[in-house]
Tab-separated table of C-alpha atoms in Angstrom:
chain	number	residue	atom	x	y	z
G	1	MET	CA	116.394	-47.730	-47.348
G	2	VAL	CA	116.786	-44.594	-47.273
G	3	GLY	CA	117.955	-41.072	-47.312
G	4	LEU	CA	118.409	-38.828	-44.321
G	5	ARG	CA	117.649	-41.303	-41.536
G	6	GLU	CA	119.038	-39.008	-38.866
G	7	LEU	CA	116.745	-36.070	-39.309
G	8	MET	CA	114.803	-35.649	-36.090
G	9	ALA	CA	116.207	-38.212	-33.810
G	10	PHE	CA	115.038	-37.742	-30.181
G	11	PHE	CA	112.964	-34.609	-29.770
G	12	ILE	CA	112.579	-33.217	-26.250
G	13	LEU	CA	110.593	-30.263	-24.959
G	14	GLY	CA	112.575	-29.116	-21.976
G	15	VAL	CA	109.854	-26.836	-20.658
G	16	CYS	CA	106.703	-28.912	-20.969
G	17	SER	CA	105.007	-31.445	-18.758
G	18	TRP	CA	102.480	-33.901	-20.164
G	19	SER	CA	99.481	-35.698	-18.737
G	20	PHE	CA	96.179	-37.245	-19.703
G	21	SER	CA	94.155	-34.046	-19.571
G	22	GLN	CA	90.505	-33.350	-20.144
G	23	SER	CA	91.363	-31.707	-23.440
G	24	HIS	CA	91.853	-34.319	-26.131
G	25	PHE	CA	91.211	-35.544	-29.679
G	26	GLN	CA	87.834	-37.096	-30.310
G	27	LEU	CA	86.113	-38.956	-33.138
G	28	PRO	CA	82.437	-38.203	-33.831
G	29	THR	CA	80.043	-40.145	-31.612
G	30	HIS	CA	78.853	-42.484	-34.385
G	31	ILE	CA	82.392	-43.358	-35.594
G	32	LYS	CA	84.426	-46.067	-33.830
G	33	GLN	CA	87.622	-45.767	-35.868
G	34	ASP	CA	89.261	-43.926	-38.733
G	35	LYS	CA	91.939	-44.731	-41.306
G	36	ILE	CA	94.359	-42.005	-42.366
G	37	LYS	CA	96.691	-42.255	-45.341
G	38	PHE	CA	100.232	-41.050	-44.668
G	39	GLN	CA	103.432	-40.615	-46.690
G	40	LEU	CA	106.514	-42.602	-45.681
G	41	VAL	CA	109.700	-40.640	-46.398
G	42	ASN	CA	113.116	-41.743	-45.128
G	43	ASN	CA	111.409	-44.176	-42.723
G	44	MET	CA	109.358	-41.350	-41.190
G	45	ILE	CA	105.582	-40.863	-41.156
G	46	LEU	CA	104.273	-37.622	-42.679
G	47	LEU	CA	100.679	-37.029	-41.675
G	48	PRO	CA	98.106	-34.537	-43.066
G	49	VAL	CA	96.941	-32.203	-40.284
G	50	LYS	CA	94.690	-29.131	-40.282
G	51	VAL	CA	95.412	-26.334	-37.800
G	52	ASN	CA	92.613	-23.771	-37.522
G	53	GLY	CA	91.483	-24.822	-41.036
G	54	GLU	CA	94.945	-24.600	-42.643
G	55	PRO	CA	96.163	-27.898	-44.242
G	56	LEU	CA	99.686	-28.780	-43.037
G	57	THR	CA	102.006	-31.782	-42.992
G	58	PHE	CA	103.285	-33.007	-39.619
G	59	LEU	CA	105.851	-35.627	-38.702
G	60	LEU	CA	104.263	-38.246	-36.432
G	61	ASP	CA	106.735	-38.512	-33.575
G	62	THR	CA	106.309	-40.894	-30.646
G	63	GLY	CA	109.475	-39.285	-29.263
G	64	ALA	CA	107.648	-35.985	-28.729
G	65	SER	CA	105.024	-35.408	-26.067
G	66	ASN	CA	103.813	-32.108	-27.538
G	67	SER	CA	103.189	-30.594	-30.962
G	68	VAL	CA	105.490	-28.037	-32.572
G	69	ILE	CA	105.196	-25.942	-35.740
G	70	PHE	CA	108.568	-24.875	-37.138
G	71	SER	CA	108.071	-24.165	-40.840
G	72	PHE	CA	105.757	-21.685	-42.545
G	73	GLU	CA	106.900	-22.303	-46.128
G	74	GLU	CA	104.168	-22.222	-48.776
G	75	LEU	CA	101.697	-20.758	-46.253
G	76	ASP	CA	99.955	-17.458	-46.904
G	77	THR	CA	98.662	-17.141	-43.372
G	78	LEU	CA	98.325	-19.315	-40.287
G	79	LYS	CA	96.117	-18.263	-37.417
G	80	LEU	CA	97.324	-19.292	-33.946
G	81	ASN	CA	95.481	-18.418	-30.766
G	82	ASN	CA	96.462	-17.182	-27.294
G	83	SER	CA	100.285	-17.093	-27.515
G	84	THR	CA	103.006	-16.599	-24.892
G	85	VAL	CA	106.833	-16.738	-25.238
G	86	ILE	CA	108.663	-19.839	-23.910
G	87	GLN	CA	111.909	-21.776	-24.641
G	88	LEU	CA	112.499	-25.174	-26.290
G	89	ARG	CA	115.412	-27.565	-25.878
G	90	GLY	CA	116.627	-30.477	-28.011
G	91	LEU	CA	119.630	-32.785	-28.097
G	92	SER	CA	122.214	-30.581	-29.742
G	93	ASN	CA	124.707	-28.731	-27.571
G	94	GLU	CA	123.349	-25.292	-28.430
G	95	GLN	CA	121.320	-22.985	-26.203
G	96	PRO	CA	117.516	-23.307	-26.036
G	97	ILE	CA	115.561	-21.417	-28.683
G	98	ASN	CA	112.746	-18.935	-28.214
G	99	ALA	CA	109.287	-20.115	-29.200
G	100	LEU	CA	105.606	-19.423	-28.691
G	101	LYS	CA	103.102	-21.442	-26.726
G	102	SER	CA	99.727	-21.142	-28.473
G	103	GLU	CA	96.569	-22.404	-26.771
G	104	GLY	CA	92.971	-22.908	-27.844
G	105	ASN	CA	93.660	-24.163	-31.386
G	106	PHE	CA	91.290	-26.275	-33.503
G	107	VAL	CA	93.184	-29.251	-34.973
G	108	GLU	CA	91.869	-31.959	-37.332
G	109	ILE	CA	93.564	-35.282	-38.149
G	110	GLY	CA	91.409	-37.418	-40.368
G	111	LYS	CA	87.950	-37.418	-38.783
G	112	SER	CA	89.310	-36.702	-35.306
G	113	ARG	CA	89.077	-33.216	-33.776
G	114	HIS	CA	90.731	-31.297	-30.963
G	115	THR	CA	88.999	-28.023	-30.099
G	116	ASN	CA	91.439	-26.654	-27.522
G	117	MET	CA	94.941	-27.804	-28.462
G	118	THR	CA	98.234	-26.339	-27.302
G	119	ILE	CA	100.881	-25.954	-30.017
G	120	TYR	CA	104.453	-24.699	-29.685
G	121	VAL	CA	105.839	-22.532	-32.486
G	122	ALA	CA	109.563	-22.199	-33.247
G	123	PHE	CA	110.526	-19.238	-35.421
G	124	ASP	CA	114.296	-19.715	-35.224
G	125	GLY	CA	114.617	-21.199	-38.705
G	126	ILE	CA	117.017	-23.974	-37.639
G	127	LEU	CA	114.379	-26.657	-38.055
G	128	ASN	CA	114.153	-26.532	-41.826
G	129	PHE	CA	113.195	-30.170	-42.308
G	130	THR	CA	111.687	-29.381	-45.696
G	131	SER	CA	115.112	-28.605	-47.137
G	132	ARG	CA	116.552	-31.873	-45.772
G	133	LEU	CA	113.739	-34.135	-47.004
G	134	GLY	CA	112.606	-32.306	-50.124
G	135	VAL	CA	108.924	-32.454	-49.109
G	136	PRO	CA	107.022	-29.899	-47.002
G	137	ILE	CA	107.071	-30.590	-43.252
G	138	HIS	CA	105.486	-27.902	-41.119
G	139	GLY	CA	105.694	-29.471	-37.679
G	140	ILE	CA	105.673	-32.433	-35.322
G	141	ILE	CA	102.772	-34.104	-33.550
G	142	GLY	CA	103.257	-36.736	-30.882
G	143	GLY	CA	101.820	-37.906	-27.587
G	144	ASP	CA	99.119	-35.259	-27.428
G	145	PHE	CA	97.467	-37.067	-30.374
G	146	LEU	CA	98.587	-40.660	-29.800
G	147	LYS	CA	97.373	-40.804	-26.179
G	148	ASP	CA	93.725	-40.394	-27.195
G	149	PHE	CA	93.374	-43.545	-29.328
G	150	VAL	CA	94.707	-47.008	-29.895
G	151	VAL	CA	96.923	-46.369	-32.919
G	152	ASP	CA	97.705	-49.007	-35.532
G	153	VAL	CA	100.570	-48.266	-37.949
G	154	ASN	CA	100.894	-50.180	-41.224
G	155	TYR	CA	104.131	-49.095	-42.894
G	156	LYS	CA	103.598	-51.262	-45.981
G	157	SER	CA	100.234	-49.738	-46.905
G	158	GLU	CA	101.198	-46.314	-45.474
G	159	ARG	CA	98.031	-46.186	-43.466
G	160	LEU	CA	97.339	-45.164	-39.866
G	161	LYS	CA	94.273	-46.479	-38.051
G	162	ILE	CA	92.965	-44.796	-34.905
G	163	VAL	CA	90.415	-46.639	-32.759
G	164	LYS	CA	88.380	-45.472	-29.785
G	165	ARG	CA	89.718	-47.254	-26.743
G	166	GLU	CA	86.318	-48.728	-25.725
G	167	PHE	CA	85.889	-50.404	-29.147
G	168	TYR	CA	89.407	-51.764	-29.536
G	169	LYS	CA	89.843	-55.555	-29.650
G	170	PRO	CA	93.505	-56.625	-29.872
G	171	LYS	CA	94.367	-59.076	-32.651
G	172	ILE	CA	97.050	-61.238	-31.077
G	173	ASN	CA	98.298	-64.523	-32.520
G	174	LYS	CA	101.455	-66.643	-32.501
G	175	LYS	CA	103.187	-64.185	-34.811
G	176	SER	CA	102.462	-61.215	-32.539
G	177	LEU	CA	104.575	-59.933	-29.678
G	178	VAL	CA	103.095	-57.862	-26.838
G	179	ILE	CA	105.602	-55.570	-25.139
G	180	PRO	CA	104.897	-53.644	-21.933
G	181	LEU	CA	105.709	-49.940	-22.095
G	182	GLU	CA	106.886	-47.467	-19.515
G	183	PHE	CA	106.064	-43.756	-19.900
G	184	LYS	CA	108.225	-40.817	-18.900
G	185	ALA	CA	106.998	-37.289	-19.643
G	186	GLY	CA	104.482	-38.706	-22.127
G	187	LYS	CA	107.038	-40.705	-24.123
G	188	PRO	CA	106.996	-44.532	-24.468
G	189	TYR	CA	109.970	-46.720	-23.480
G	190	PHE	CA	110.664	-50.447	-23.431
G	191	ASN	CA	113.535	-52.765	-22.605
G	192	ALA	CA	115.687	-54.392	-25.271
G	193	ILE	CA	119.007	-56.220	-25.441
G	194	TYR	CA	121.922	-55.463	-27.711
G	195	THR	CA	124.999	-57.604	-28.212
G	196	GLU	CA	128.523	-56.351	-28.881
G	197	ASN	CA	131.621	-58.586	-28.821
G	198	GLY	CA	129.436	-61.396	-27.476
G	199	ASP	CA	128.364	-59.316	-24.459
G	200	ARG	CA	124.570	-58.950	-24.063
G	201	LYS	CA	123.420	-55.714	-22.419
G	202	GLN	CA	119.905	-54.681	-21.461
G	203	VAL	CA	118.943	-51.127	-22.375
G	204	LYS	CA	115.897	-48.907	-21.957
G	205	LEU	CA	114.963	-47.362	-25.301
G	206	LEU	CA	112.624	-44.610	-26.385
G	207	ILE	CA	110.242	-45.531	-29.213
G	208	ASP	CA	110.970	-42.689	-31.608
G	209	SER	CA	109.021	-42.709	-34.879
G	210	GLY	CA	110.351	-39.201	-35.507
G	211	SER	CA	113.797	-40.615	-36.224
G	212	GLY	CA	114.685	-42.356	-39.476
G	213	ASP	CA	117.647	-44.124	-37.845
G	214	ALA	CA	117.642	-47.680	-36.491
G	215	LEU	CA	119.222	-47.437	-33.043
G	216	TRP	CA	120.706	-44.658	-30.921
G	217	LEU	CA	122.728	-45.400	-27.784
G	218	PHE	CA	124.076	-42.937	-25.230
G	219	ASP	CA	127.690	-43.454	-24.202
G	220	ASP	CA	127.643	-44.302	-20.470
G	221	GLU	CA	130.619	-45.831	-18.632
G	222	GLU	CA	128.559	-46.624	-15.530
G	223	LYS	CA	126.207	-48.784	-17.619
G	224	ASP	CA	129.067	-50.154	-19.724
G	225	ILE	CA	127.654	-48.649	-22.906
G	226	LYS	CA	130.808	-47.667	-24.743
G	227	ILE	CA	131.586	-46.291	-28.186
G	228	PRO	CA	133.632	-48.933	-30.092
G	229	GLU	CA	137.179	-47.863	-30.979
G	230	ASN	CA	136.596	-48.285	-34.726
G	231	ALA	CA	133.320	-46.292	-34.807
G	232	PHE	CA	133.467	-43.485	-37.356
G	233	ASP	CA	132.601	-39.801	-37.018
G	234	ASP	CA	129.449	-38.658	-38.802
G	235	TYR	CA	126.784	-35.995	-39.010
G	236	LEU	CA	123.673	-37.482	-37.374
G	237	GLY	CA	121.088	-34.906	-38.311
G	238	LEU	CA	119.069	-31.882	-37.337
G	239	GLY	CA	117.678	-31.408	-33.836
G	240	ILE	CA	115.365	-28.867	-32.243
G	241	ASN	CA	118.207	-26.405	-31.660
G	242	GLY	CA	121.022	-27.302	-34.022
G	243	ASP	CA	123.006	-29.950	-35.855
G	244	ILE	CA	123.791	-33.220	-34.069
G	245	TYR	CA	127.108	-35.030	-34.569
G	246	GLY	CA	128.455	-38.296	-33.204
G	247	LYS	CA	129.793	-41.736	-34.024
G	248	ARG	CA	128.365	-44.590	-36.064
G	249	PHE	CA	128.914	-48.323	-35.875
G	250	LYS	CA	127.046	-51.648	-36.157
G	251	VAL	CA	126.128	-53.848	-33.211
G	252	GLU	CA	126.099	-57.606	-33.616
G	253	GLN	CA	122.481	-58.067	-32.574
G	254	LEU	CA	119.449	-56.231	-31.229
G	255	GLU	CA	116.732	-58.225	-29.453
G	256	ILE	CA	113.211	-56.886	-28.938
G	257	GLY	CA	111.453	-59.673	-27.080
G	258	ASP	CA	111.549	-62.734	-29.353
G	259	PHE	CA	112.513	-60.675	-32.419
G	260	ALA	CA	116.212	-60.324	-33.243
G	261	PHE	CA	118.106	-58.252	-35.817
G	262	THR	CA	121.762	-58.714	-36.763
G	263	ASN	CA	124.379	-56.149	-37.855
G	264	VAL	CA	122.200	-53.247	-36.771
G	265	ASN	CA	123.173	-49.620	-37.450
G	266	VAL	CA	123.811	-47.699	-34.247
G	267	ALA	CA	124.621	-44.027	-33.650
G	268	PHE	CA	126.230	-42.539	-30.544
G	269	PRO	CA	125.271	-38.834	-30.407
G	270	GLU	CA	127.438	-36.238	-28.699
G	271	ILE	CA	125.266	-35.126	-25.787
G	272	ASN	CA	126.707	-33.028	-22.992
G	273	PHE	CA	124.074	-30.648	-21.646
G	274	LEU	CA	121.390	-31.557	-19.095
G	275	LYS	CA	122.299	-35.244	-19.324
G	276	SER	CA	121.597	-35.981	-15.678
G	277	ARG	CA	118.085	-34.454	-15.859
G	278	ILE	CA	116.775	-35.287	-19.348
G	279	LEU	CA	118.457	-38.639	-20.024
G	280	GLN	CA	118.390	-40.157	-16.553
G	281	ASN	CA	117.848	-43.937	-16.774
G	282	ILE	CA	117.442	-43.707	-20.568
G	283	ASP	CA	119.918	-45.594	-22.736
G	284	GLY	CA	118.871	-44.605	-26.271
G	285	SER	CA	116.089	-44.944	-28.834
G	286	ILE	CA	114.855	-46.986	-31.761
G	287	GLY	CA	113.598	-45.197	-34.882
G	288	GLY	CA	111.864	-45.773	-38.173
G	289	GLU	CA	114.569	-48.014	-39.638
G	290	ILE	CA	113.521	-50.616	-37.023
G	291	LEU	CA	109.848	-49.709	-36.703
G	292	LYS	CA	109.187	-49.946	-40.468
G	293	ARG	CA	109.957	-53.680	-40.248
G	294	PHE	CA	106.787	-54.195	-38.201
G	295	HIS	CA	103.065	-53.661	-38.369
G	296	PHE	CA	102.595	-52.279	-34.873
G	297	THR	CA	99.837	-51.131	-32.551
G	298	ILE	CA	100.534	-48.760	-29.678
G	299	ASP	CA	98.128	-48.207	-26.788
G	300	TYR	CA	99.127	-45.371	-24.463
G	301	THR	CA	96.302	-46.125	-22.000
G	302	ALA	CA	97.076	-49.850	-21.640
G	303	GLN	CA	100.809	-49.091	-21.940
G	304	THR	CA	101.407	-51.836	-24.488
G	305	LEU	CA	103.018	-52.222	-27.898
G	306	ILE	CA	101.986	-55.074	-30.221
G	307	LEU	CA	104.518	-55.986	-32.913
G	308	LYS	CA	104.001	-58.165	-35.978
G	309	ARG	CA	106.868	-58.520	-38.468
G	310	ASN	CA	106.287	-57.534	-42.099
G	311	SER	CA	108.094	-58.276	-45.372
G	312	ASP	CA	110.840	-55.715	-44.603
G	313	PHE	CA	111.896	-57.521	-41.436
G	314	ASP	CA	115.005	-59.192	-42.900
G	315	THR	CA	116.134	-56.224	-45.019
G	316	PRO	CA	119.871	-55.588	-44.369
G	317	PHE	CA	120.918	-52.437	-42.552
G	318	HIS	CA	122.986	-49.991	-44.627
G	319	TYR	CA	124.597	-46.668	-43.903
G	320	ASN	CA	124.852	-43.843	-46.401
G	321	MET	CA	127.662	-45.424	-48.428
G	322	SER	CA	128.536	-42.234	-50.312
G	323	GLY	CA	129.237	-39.909	-47.378
G	324	ILE	CA	127.082	-37.150	-48.939
G	325	THR	CA	124.339	-35.243	-47.159
G	326	LEU	CA	122.163	-33.167	-49.482
G	327	GLU	CA	119.646	-30.435	-48.924
G	328	HIS	CA	116.901	-29.005	-51.076
G	329	GLY	CA	117.815	-25.341	-51.507
G	330	GLU	CA	116.913	-22.249	-53.478
G	331	LEU	CA	115.330	-22.421	-56.932
G	332	THR	CA	117.350	-22.736	-60.118
G	333	VAL	CA	116.341	-22.382	-63.781
G	334	VAL	CA	116.244	-25.678	-65.682
G	335	LYS	CA	115.972	-25.706	-69.498
G	336	GLU	CA	114.648	-28.913	-71.069
G	337	LYS	CA	114.376	-29.820	-74.737
G	338	LYS	CA	110.843	-30.776	-75.711
G	339	HIS	CA	110.211	-34.046	-77.542
G	340	GLN	CA	108.632	-33.574	-80.964
G	341	SER	CA	105.241	-35.118	-81.503
G	342	SER	CA	102.867	-35.610	-84.414
G	343	SER	CA	101.388	-32.180	-83.725
G	344	ASP	CA	104.764	-30.657	-84.669
G	345	TYR	CA	104.442	-31.932	-88.251
G	346	TYR	CA	102.157	-30.566	-90.927
G	347	GLN	CA	101.211	-31.750	-94.415
G	348	ASN	CA	100.838	-29.822	-97.683
G	349	ASN	CA	97.627	-31.211	-99.130
G	350	THR	CA	98.517	-30.077	-102.687
G	351	SER	CA	101.882	-31.859	-102.947
G	352	ASN	CA	101.145	-34.528	-100.356
G	353	SER	CA	104.434	-33.567	-98.654
G	354	VAL	CA	105.197	-33.654	-94.949
G	355	PHE	CA	107.101	-30.753	-93.400
G	356	ILE	CA	109.116	-31.176	-90.168
G	357	PRO	CA	110.159	-27.992	-88.334
G	358	SER	CA	113.931	-27.556	-88.167
G	359	TYR	CA	113.915	-25.530	-84.939
G	360	GLU	CA	114.095	-26.999	-81.433
G	361	THR	CA	111.714	-26.029	-78.660
G	362	TYR	CA	112.449	-25.923	-74.928
G	363	SER	CA	110.567	-25.612	-71.682
G	364	VAL	CA	111.946	-23.595	-68.800
G	365	LYS	CA	111.156	-24.549	-65.207
G	366	LEU	CA	112.104	-23.281	-61.760
G	367	LEU	CA	113.244	-26.258	-59.693
G	368	PRO	CA	115.054	-26.515	-56.336
G	369	LYS	CA	118.805	-26.992	-56.178
G	370	TYR	CA	120.193	-30.083	-54.470
G	371	THR	CA	123.236	-28.865	-52.578
G	372	VAL	CA	125.879	-30.818	-50.640
G	373	THR	CA	125.799	-29.704	-46.977
G	374	GLU	CA	127.968	-32.360	-45.298
G	375	ILE	CA	130.706	-34.734	-46.462
G	376	ARG	CA	131.805	-37.562	-44.191
G	377	LYS	CA	135.571	-37.557	-43.828
G	378	ASN	CA	137.368	-40.264	-45.834
G	379	SER	CA	134.106	-41.384	-47.461
G	380	PRO	CA	134.007	-42.348	-51.186
G	381	ALA	CA	132.612	-38.909	-52.100
G	382	ASP	CA	135.242	-37.163	-49.965
G	383	ARG	CA	138.092	-39.052	-51.637
G	384	ALA	CA	136.570	-38.342	-55.053
G	385	GLY	CA	136.678	-34.600	-54.361
G	386	VAL	CA	133.068	-33.664	-53.580
G	387	LEU	CA	132.906	-30.576	-51.350
G	388	PRO	CA	130.227	-28.945	-49.183
G	389	GLY	CA	128.483	-26.319	-51.276
G	390	ASP	CA	128.666	-28.302	-54.519
G	391	GLU	CA	125.422	-28.360	-56.476
G	392	LEU	CA	124.360	-31.768	-57.813
G	393	ILE	CA	123.403	-31.514	-61.502
G	394	GLU	CA	123.215	-35.152	-62.633
G	395	ILE	CA	123.251	-38.548	-60.983
G	396	ASN	CA	123.992	-41.678	-63.019
G	397	ASN	CA	123.647	-39.684	-66.241
G	398	GLU	CA	120.146	-38.460	-65.399
G	399	PRO	CA	119.230	-34.842	-64.524
G	400	VAL	CA	118.870	-34.777	-60.759
G	401	HIS	CA	115.675	-32.680	-60.909
G	402	LYS	CA	113.854	-35.750	-62.242
G	403	TYR	CA	114.046	-37.187	-58.729
G	404	LYS	CA	112.697	-36.151	-55.373
G	405	LEU	CA	115.396	-35.486	-52.806
G	406	TYR	CA	114.638	-38.618	-50.789
G	407	GLU	CA	114.862	-40.684	-54.000
G	408	VAL	CA	118.347	-39.296	-54.653
G	409	ASN	CA	119.357	-40.039	-51.060
G	410	SER	CA	118.066	-43.605	-51.369
G	411	MET	CA	120.585	-44.244	-54.161
G	412	PHE	CA	123.395	-43.699	-51.667
G	413	TYR	CA	122.063	-46.601	-49.569
G	414	SER	CA	121.309	-48.926	-52.462
G	415	LYS	CA	124.095	-51.464	-53.061
G	416	GLU	CA	127.673	-51.884	-51.933
G	417	GLY	CA	130.071	-51.766	-54.876
G	418	LYS	CA	127.738	-49.758	-57.091
G	419	THR	CA	129.463	-47.052	-59.123
G	420	MET	CA	127.923	-43.588	-58.831
G	421	HIS	CA	128.377	-41.065	-61.654
G	422	LEU	CA	127.781	-37.479	-60.563
G	423	LYS	CA	127.936	-34.159	-62.324
G	424	ILE	CA	128.405	-31.269	-59.925
G	425	LYS	CA	128.532	-27.519	-60.281
G	426	ARG	CA	131.052	-25.570	-58.240
G	427	GLY	CA	130.792	-21.849	-58.815
G	428	THR	CA	130.424	-21.539	-62.601
G	429	ALA	CA	132.363	-24.720	-63.425
G	430	GLU	CA	130.833	-28.161	-63.932
G	431	LYS	CA	132.710	-31.334	-63.107
G	432	LYS	CA	132.075	-35.084	-63.465
G	433	ILE	CA	132.907	-37.270	-60.481
G	434	LYS	CA	132.845	-41.049	-60.089
G	435	PHE	CA	133.085	-43.166	-56.960
G	436	VAL	CA	132.039	-46.595	-55.670
G	437	LEU	CA	129.632	-47.066	-52.732
G	438	GLU	CA	131.339	-48.641	-49.702
G	439	ASP	CA	129.581	-50.294	-46.784
G	440	LEU	CA	131.424	-49.240	-43.636
């Protein structure tokens, strides 16, 4: 599974420091723990959050030390307190973007409360995650929430449990693996080993739940981390200040303690700016495509990660086998024929005859367009003639508006050799296109 795995792969606030401050999230005195239902989309955790009473949806991101709001879609108003102008950096090669630093905000996650929270606000418009996932995402929350509890993440039940540190009792058995963590600027790292061409190499990886990808590695000749010659060019996703491009490949094996994965997807992002300062002694990250294969517990205070494999552990790793990246765009008018029901018929009681109306009825809806934004060169969709800007009308003979965007994206990861039937709209013309999914 699924969809746009690359969306928010390695978020960095270049202006912020992080520490265990006096200001923090708290549960009520009489409550030891709380369970919070989340939505799992493209291997990423979408969490309900209230900011100054306004219900929002945030991406839970262990790769971020601070919280950022970047989308105000569907909001009438949002009150933010005590704001000053600052700059934010990410991992694209663009310049930093202007933002606000807002202090003294009241934030609620489940039954937990923070009465004096600092939030960063990006108005640039680049971070339109909603259009890439097809579900509203207003911001990111990370270490400033996770540091205050022991956090248990169950991907299968889509449930987050937060526990007060003093009441937490670790459940460790033979199937569990305890991994020591190292923290840099409020972000958790651990050591892993990857194997390529029979050569095992130890790497330090960021735990990045804000990425839907499996593994990112940073090309580094000094550490002998090299991009394979037959890696292919691809669009990796959207970062804090622009699009991120790079190479993709598969490594033979990734070892996390006693757990091992084979034929693991890896991306090598193009990163040039500030490498010596931001990425010093960091070799890459693991994201949701790996994390979703575990039931895990992370404890920022004890600096430990407990992993227990779940039923997704042995699921094969697939790339987007179509080469298409879609986004959820402006609204379009969709006309649908209504199905006739018994209420459409009427009976003449005198003649005992049944009359069926001869006219057809339709419903008209405003639904978002699904538009092609990127096409991987020499991919099946590229060879079949799909172009950026094409609007997807049908997929496998079904109207595309019947599906959520992440459900459409998941079809491109589904099964090697599967034939995809698309109907696209280019300008005013409609065209049918067929291609076969290929595992690179």
